[in-house]
Short mmCIF file of C-alpha atoms in Angstrom, two decimals:
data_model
loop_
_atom_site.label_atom_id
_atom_site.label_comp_id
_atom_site.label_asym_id
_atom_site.label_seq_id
_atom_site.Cartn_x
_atom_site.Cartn_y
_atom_site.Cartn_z
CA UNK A 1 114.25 121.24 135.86
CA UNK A 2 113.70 122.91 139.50
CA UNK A 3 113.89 120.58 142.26
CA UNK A 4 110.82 119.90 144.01
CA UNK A 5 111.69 119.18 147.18
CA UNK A 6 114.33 121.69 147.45
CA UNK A 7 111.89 124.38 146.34
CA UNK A 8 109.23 123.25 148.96
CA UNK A 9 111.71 123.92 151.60
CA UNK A 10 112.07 127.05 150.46
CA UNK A 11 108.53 127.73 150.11
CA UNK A 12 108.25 126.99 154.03
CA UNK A 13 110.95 129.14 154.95
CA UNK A 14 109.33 131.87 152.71
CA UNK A 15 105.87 131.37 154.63
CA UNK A 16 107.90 131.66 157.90
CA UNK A 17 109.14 134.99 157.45
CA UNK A 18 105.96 136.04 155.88
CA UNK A 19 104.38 135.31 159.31
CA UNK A 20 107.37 136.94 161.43
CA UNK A 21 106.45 140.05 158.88
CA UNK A 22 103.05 140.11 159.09
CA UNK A 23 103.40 140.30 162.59
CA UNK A 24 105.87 143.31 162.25
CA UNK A 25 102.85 144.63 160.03
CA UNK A 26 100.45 144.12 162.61
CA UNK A 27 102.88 146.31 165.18
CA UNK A 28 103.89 148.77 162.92
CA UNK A 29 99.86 149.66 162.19
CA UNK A 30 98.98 149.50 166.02
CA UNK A 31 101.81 151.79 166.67
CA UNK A 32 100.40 154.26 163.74
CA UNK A 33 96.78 153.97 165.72
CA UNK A 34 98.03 154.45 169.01
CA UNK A 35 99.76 157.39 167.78
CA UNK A 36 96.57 158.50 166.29
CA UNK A 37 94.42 158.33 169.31
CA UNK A 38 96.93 159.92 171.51
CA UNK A 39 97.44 163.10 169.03
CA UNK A 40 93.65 163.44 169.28
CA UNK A 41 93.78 163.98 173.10
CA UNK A 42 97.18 165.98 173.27
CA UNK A 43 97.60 169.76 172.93
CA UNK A 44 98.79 171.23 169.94
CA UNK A 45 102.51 171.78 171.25
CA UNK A 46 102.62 168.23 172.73
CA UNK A 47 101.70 166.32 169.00
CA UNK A 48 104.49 167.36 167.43
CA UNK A 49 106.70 163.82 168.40
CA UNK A 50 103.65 161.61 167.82
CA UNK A 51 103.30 163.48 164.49
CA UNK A 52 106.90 162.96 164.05
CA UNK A 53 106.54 159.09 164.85
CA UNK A 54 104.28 158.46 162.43
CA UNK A 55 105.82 160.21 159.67
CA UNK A 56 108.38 157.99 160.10
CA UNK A 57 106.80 154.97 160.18
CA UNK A 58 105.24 155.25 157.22
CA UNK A 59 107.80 154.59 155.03
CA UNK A 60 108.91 151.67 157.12
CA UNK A 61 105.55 150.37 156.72
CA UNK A 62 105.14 150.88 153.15
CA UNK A 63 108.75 148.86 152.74
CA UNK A 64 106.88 146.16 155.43
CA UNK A 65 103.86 146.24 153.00
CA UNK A 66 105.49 145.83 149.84
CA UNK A 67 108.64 143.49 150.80
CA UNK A 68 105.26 141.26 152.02
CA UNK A 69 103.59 140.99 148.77
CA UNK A 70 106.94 140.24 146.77
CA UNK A 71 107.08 137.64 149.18
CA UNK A 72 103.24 136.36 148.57
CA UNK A 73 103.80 136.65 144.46
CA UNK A 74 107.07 134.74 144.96
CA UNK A 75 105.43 132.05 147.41
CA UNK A 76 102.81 131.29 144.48
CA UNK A 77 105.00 131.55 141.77
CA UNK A 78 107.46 128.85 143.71
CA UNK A 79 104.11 126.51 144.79
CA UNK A 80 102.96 126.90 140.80
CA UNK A 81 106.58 125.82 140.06
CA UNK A 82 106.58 123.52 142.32
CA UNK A 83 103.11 121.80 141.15
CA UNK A 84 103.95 121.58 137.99
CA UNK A 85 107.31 120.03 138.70
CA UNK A 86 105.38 117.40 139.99
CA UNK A 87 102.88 116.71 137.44
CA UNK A 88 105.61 116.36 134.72
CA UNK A 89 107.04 113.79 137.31
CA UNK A 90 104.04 112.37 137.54
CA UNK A 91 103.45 112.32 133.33
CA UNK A 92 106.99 110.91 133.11
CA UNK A 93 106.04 107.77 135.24
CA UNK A 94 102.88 107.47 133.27
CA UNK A 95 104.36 107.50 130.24
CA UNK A 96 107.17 104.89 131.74
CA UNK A 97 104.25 102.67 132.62
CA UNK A 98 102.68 102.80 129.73
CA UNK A 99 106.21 102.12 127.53
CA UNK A 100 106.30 98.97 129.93
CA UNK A 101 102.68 97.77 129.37
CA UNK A 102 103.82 98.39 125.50
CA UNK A 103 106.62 96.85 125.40
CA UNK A 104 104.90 93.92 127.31
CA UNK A 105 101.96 93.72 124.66
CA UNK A 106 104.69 93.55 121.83
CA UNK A 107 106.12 90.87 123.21
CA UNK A 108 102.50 89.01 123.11
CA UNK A 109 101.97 90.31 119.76
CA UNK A 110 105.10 89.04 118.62
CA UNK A 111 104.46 85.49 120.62
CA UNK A 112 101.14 85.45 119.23
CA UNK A 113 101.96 86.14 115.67
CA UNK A 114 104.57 83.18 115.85
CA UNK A 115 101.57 81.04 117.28
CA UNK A 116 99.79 81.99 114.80
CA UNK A 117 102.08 81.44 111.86
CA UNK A 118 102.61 77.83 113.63
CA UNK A 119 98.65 77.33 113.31
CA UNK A 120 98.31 78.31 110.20
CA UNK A 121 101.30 76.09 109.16
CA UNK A 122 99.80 72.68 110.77
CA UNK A 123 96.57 73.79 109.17
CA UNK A 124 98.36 73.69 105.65
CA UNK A 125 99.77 70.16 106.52
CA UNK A 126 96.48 69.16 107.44
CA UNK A 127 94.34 70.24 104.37
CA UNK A 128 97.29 70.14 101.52
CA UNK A 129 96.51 66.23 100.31
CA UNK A 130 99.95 64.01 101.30
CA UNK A 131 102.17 63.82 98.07
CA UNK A 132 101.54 60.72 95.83
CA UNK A 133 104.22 57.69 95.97
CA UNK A 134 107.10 58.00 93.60
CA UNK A 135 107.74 55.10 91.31
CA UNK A 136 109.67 52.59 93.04
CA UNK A 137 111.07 49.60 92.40
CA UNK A 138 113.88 46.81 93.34
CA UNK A 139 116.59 46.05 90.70
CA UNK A 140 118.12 42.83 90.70
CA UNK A 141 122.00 42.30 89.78
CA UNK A 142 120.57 40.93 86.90
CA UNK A 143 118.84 43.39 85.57
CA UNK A 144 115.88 42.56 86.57
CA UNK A 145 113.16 44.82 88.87
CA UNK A 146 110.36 44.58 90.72
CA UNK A 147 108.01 47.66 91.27
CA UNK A 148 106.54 48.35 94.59
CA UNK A 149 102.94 49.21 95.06
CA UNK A 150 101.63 52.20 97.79
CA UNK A 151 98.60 50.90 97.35
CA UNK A 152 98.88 48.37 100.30
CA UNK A 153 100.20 49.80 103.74
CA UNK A 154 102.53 47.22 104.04
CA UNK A 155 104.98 45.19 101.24
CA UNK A 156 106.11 41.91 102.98
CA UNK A 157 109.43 40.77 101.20
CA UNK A 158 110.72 37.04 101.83
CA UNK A 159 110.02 33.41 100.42
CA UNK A 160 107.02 31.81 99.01
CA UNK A 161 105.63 28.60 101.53
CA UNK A 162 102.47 27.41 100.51
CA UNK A 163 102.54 24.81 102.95
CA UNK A 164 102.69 27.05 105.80
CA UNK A 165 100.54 29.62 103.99
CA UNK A 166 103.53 32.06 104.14
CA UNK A 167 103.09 34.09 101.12
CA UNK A 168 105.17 37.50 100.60
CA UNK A 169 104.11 40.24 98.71
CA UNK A 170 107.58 40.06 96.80
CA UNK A 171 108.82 36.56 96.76
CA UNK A 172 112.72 36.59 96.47
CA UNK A 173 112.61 32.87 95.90
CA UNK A 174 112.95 33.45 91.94
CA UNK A 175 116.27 35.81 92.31
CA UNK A 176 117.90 32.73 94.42
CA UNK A 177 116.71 34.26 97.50
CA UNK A 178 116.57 30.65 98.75
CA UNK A 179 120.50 30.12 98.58
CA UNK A 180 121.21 33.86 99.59
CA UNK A 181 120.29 33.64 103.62
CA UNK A 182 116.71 34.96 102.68
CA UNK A 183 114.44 34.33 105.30
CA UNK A 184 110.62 33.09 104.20
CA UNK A 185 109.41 36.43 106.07
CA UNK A 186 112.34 38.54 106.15
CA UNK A 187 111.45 42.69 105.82
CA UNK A 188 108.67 44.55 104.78
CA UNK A 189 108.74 47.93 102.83
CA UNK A 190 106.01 50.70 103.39
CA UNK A 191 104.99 54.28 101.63
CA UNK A 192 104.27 56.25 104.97
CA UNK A 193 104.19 60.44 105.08
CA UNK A 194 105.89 60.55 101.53
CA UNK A 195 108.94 58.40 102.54
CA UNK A 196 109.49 55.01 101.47
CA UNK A 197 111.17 52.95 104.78
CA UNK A 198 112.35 49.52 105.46
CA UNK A 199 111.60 47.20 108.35
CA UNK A 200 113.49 43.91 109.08
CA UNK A 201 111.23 41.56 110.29
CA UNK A 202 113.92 39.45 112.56
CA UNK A 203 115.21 37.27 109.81
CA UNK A 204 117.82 35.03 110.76
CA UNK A 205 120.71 36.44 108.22
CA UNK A 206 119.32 40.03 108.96
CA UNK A 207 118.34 43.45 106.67
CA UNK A 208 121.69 46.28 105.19
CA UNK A 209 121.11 49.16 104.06
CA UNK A 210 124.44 50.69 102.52
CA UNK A 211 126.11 48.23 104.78
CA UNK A 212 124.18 49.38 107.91
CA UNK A 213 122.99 46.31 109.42
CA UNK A 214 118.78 47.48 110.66
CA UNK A 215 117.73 46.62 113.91
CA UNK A 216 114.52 44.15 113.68
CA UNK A 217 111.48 45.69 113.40
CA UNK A 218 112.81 49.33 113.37
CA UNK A 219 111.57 51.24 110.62
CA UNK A 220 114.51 52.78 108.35
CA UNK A 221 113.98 55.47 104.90
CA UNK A 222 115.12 54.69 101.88
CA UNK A 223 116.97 56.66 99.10
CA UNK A 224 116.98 56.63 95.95
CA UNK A 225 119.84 54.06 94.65
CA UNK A 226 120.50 52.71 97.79
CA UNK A 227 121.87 49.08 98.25
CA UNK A 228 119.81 46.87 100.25
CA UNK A 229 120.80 43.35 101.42
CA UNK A 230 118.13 40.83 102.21
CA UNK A 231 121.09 38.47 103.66
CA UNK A 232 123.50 37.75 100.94
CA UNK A 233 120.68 38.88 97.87
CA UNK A 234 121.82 42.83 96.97
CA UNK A 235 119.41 44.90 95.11
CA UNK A 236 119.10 48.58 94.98
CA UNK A 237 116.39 50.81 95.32
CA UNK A 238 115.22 53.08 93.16
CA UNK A 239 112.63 56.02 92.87
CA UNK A 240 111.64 58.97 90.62
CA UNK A 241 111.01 62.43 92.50
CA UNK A 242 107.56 62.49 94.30
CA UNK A 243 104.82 64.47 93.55
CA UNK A 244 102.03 66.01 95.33
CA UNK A 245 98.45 66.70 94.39
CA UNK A 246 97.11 70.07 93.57
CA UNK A 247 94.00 70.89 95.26
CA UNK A 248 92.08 73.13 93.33
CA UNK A 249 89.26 75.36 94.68
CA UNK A 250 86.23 75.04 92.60
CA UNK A 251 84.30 78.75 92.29
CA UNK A 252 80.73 78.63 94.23
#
């Protein structure tokens, strides 16, 4: 690819000599006049050098004439050059532009299209119906269970006092709960977002969970089979799998 700049140069040194020749043309064609005139007012035996003269300038001029045309064909040829050289520069940095805007709108596609697939994920949380409560329940070293209910938002788990009106949803006073460091309101056990957790409710002898002592009032999940002391009572926990609704569309 030419050089723009380079050939502009040129171009300028090309229109300087064209001048310095035109004006040679100019002086060559006076000269050919004068000539002229002067052979018109001269005896015959006194034209002969004039005559002369011209003859020879003639060919010089015809050289002058066509060394200045080449030059005027090779001064448009270069400017053509020379234009075009700079609207392909020109494209180029429109087309870089454009590759930059494009590459710029990907990236918004692409950030879009994750927003999107975000949206359209909450929306599916939102409208899927939450998964129905496994079966549940509390087994006693003895054998014995208890199953819990997701049908209240809260199961209080301690010991039965009518006198205080203290009366747990799950009274451990049957199981010995009395003589095991139970506390009359000791924990509480929930169904929240398809997890079953566990919430001591500051007893005195405190809440385990596979040995992990719970901080009071800190909700904890539960796993299937997993050992829970209510002081010195152990049970375990137990659930099936959970399930979740089907929502079916019904045609219009």
């Amino acid at each position: 690819m030419s050089n723009a700049p380079a050939l502009q140069q040129e171009i300028e040194r090309l229109r300087n000599y064209v001048k310095v020749l035109a004006t040679e043309l100019s002086q060559i064609r006076r000269n050919i006049d004068d000539n002229k005139r002067s052979i018109q007012n001269l005896p015959p035996d006194a034209q002969q050098p004039l005559i002369r003269a011209n003859l020879d300038l003639q060919p010089i001029l015809r050289q002058k004439e066509a060394e200045f045309e080449s030059l005027q064909l090779a001064i448009i040829n270069k400017q053509k050059v020379v234009d075009k050289t700079v609207e392909i520069e020109r494209k180029k940095q429109e087309i870089y532009n454009y590759t930059q805007e494009l590459n710029r709108y990907e990236r918004l596609v692409a950030t879009a299209r994750d927003s999107l697939e975000q949206l359209e994920r909450q929306l599916q949380d939102i409208t899927l119906p939450p998964p129905m409560p496994s079966k549940a329940e509390l087994v006693f070293e003895g054998g014995q269970s208890i199953e819990l209910s997701a049908q209240k938002p809260e199961l209080r788990i301690g010991l039965k006092d009518v006198a205080n009106n203290l009366i747990p949803d799950i009274d451990l006073a049957q199981f010995n709960g009395s003589t095991m460091g139970v506390s009359r309101t000791h924990a509480s056990i929930s169904f929240i977002n398809g997890q079953w957790m566990i919430k001591d409710l500051n007893s005195v002898n405190g809440t385990s969970v596979n040995s992990q002592r719970l901080q009071p009032h800190q909700p904890f999940p539960l796993t299937d089979l997993a050992r829970i002391e209510f002081g010195r009572l152990i049970v375990t926990f137990r659930q099936s799998a959970p399930t979740r609704t089907v929502r079916l569309d019904m045609p219009v």
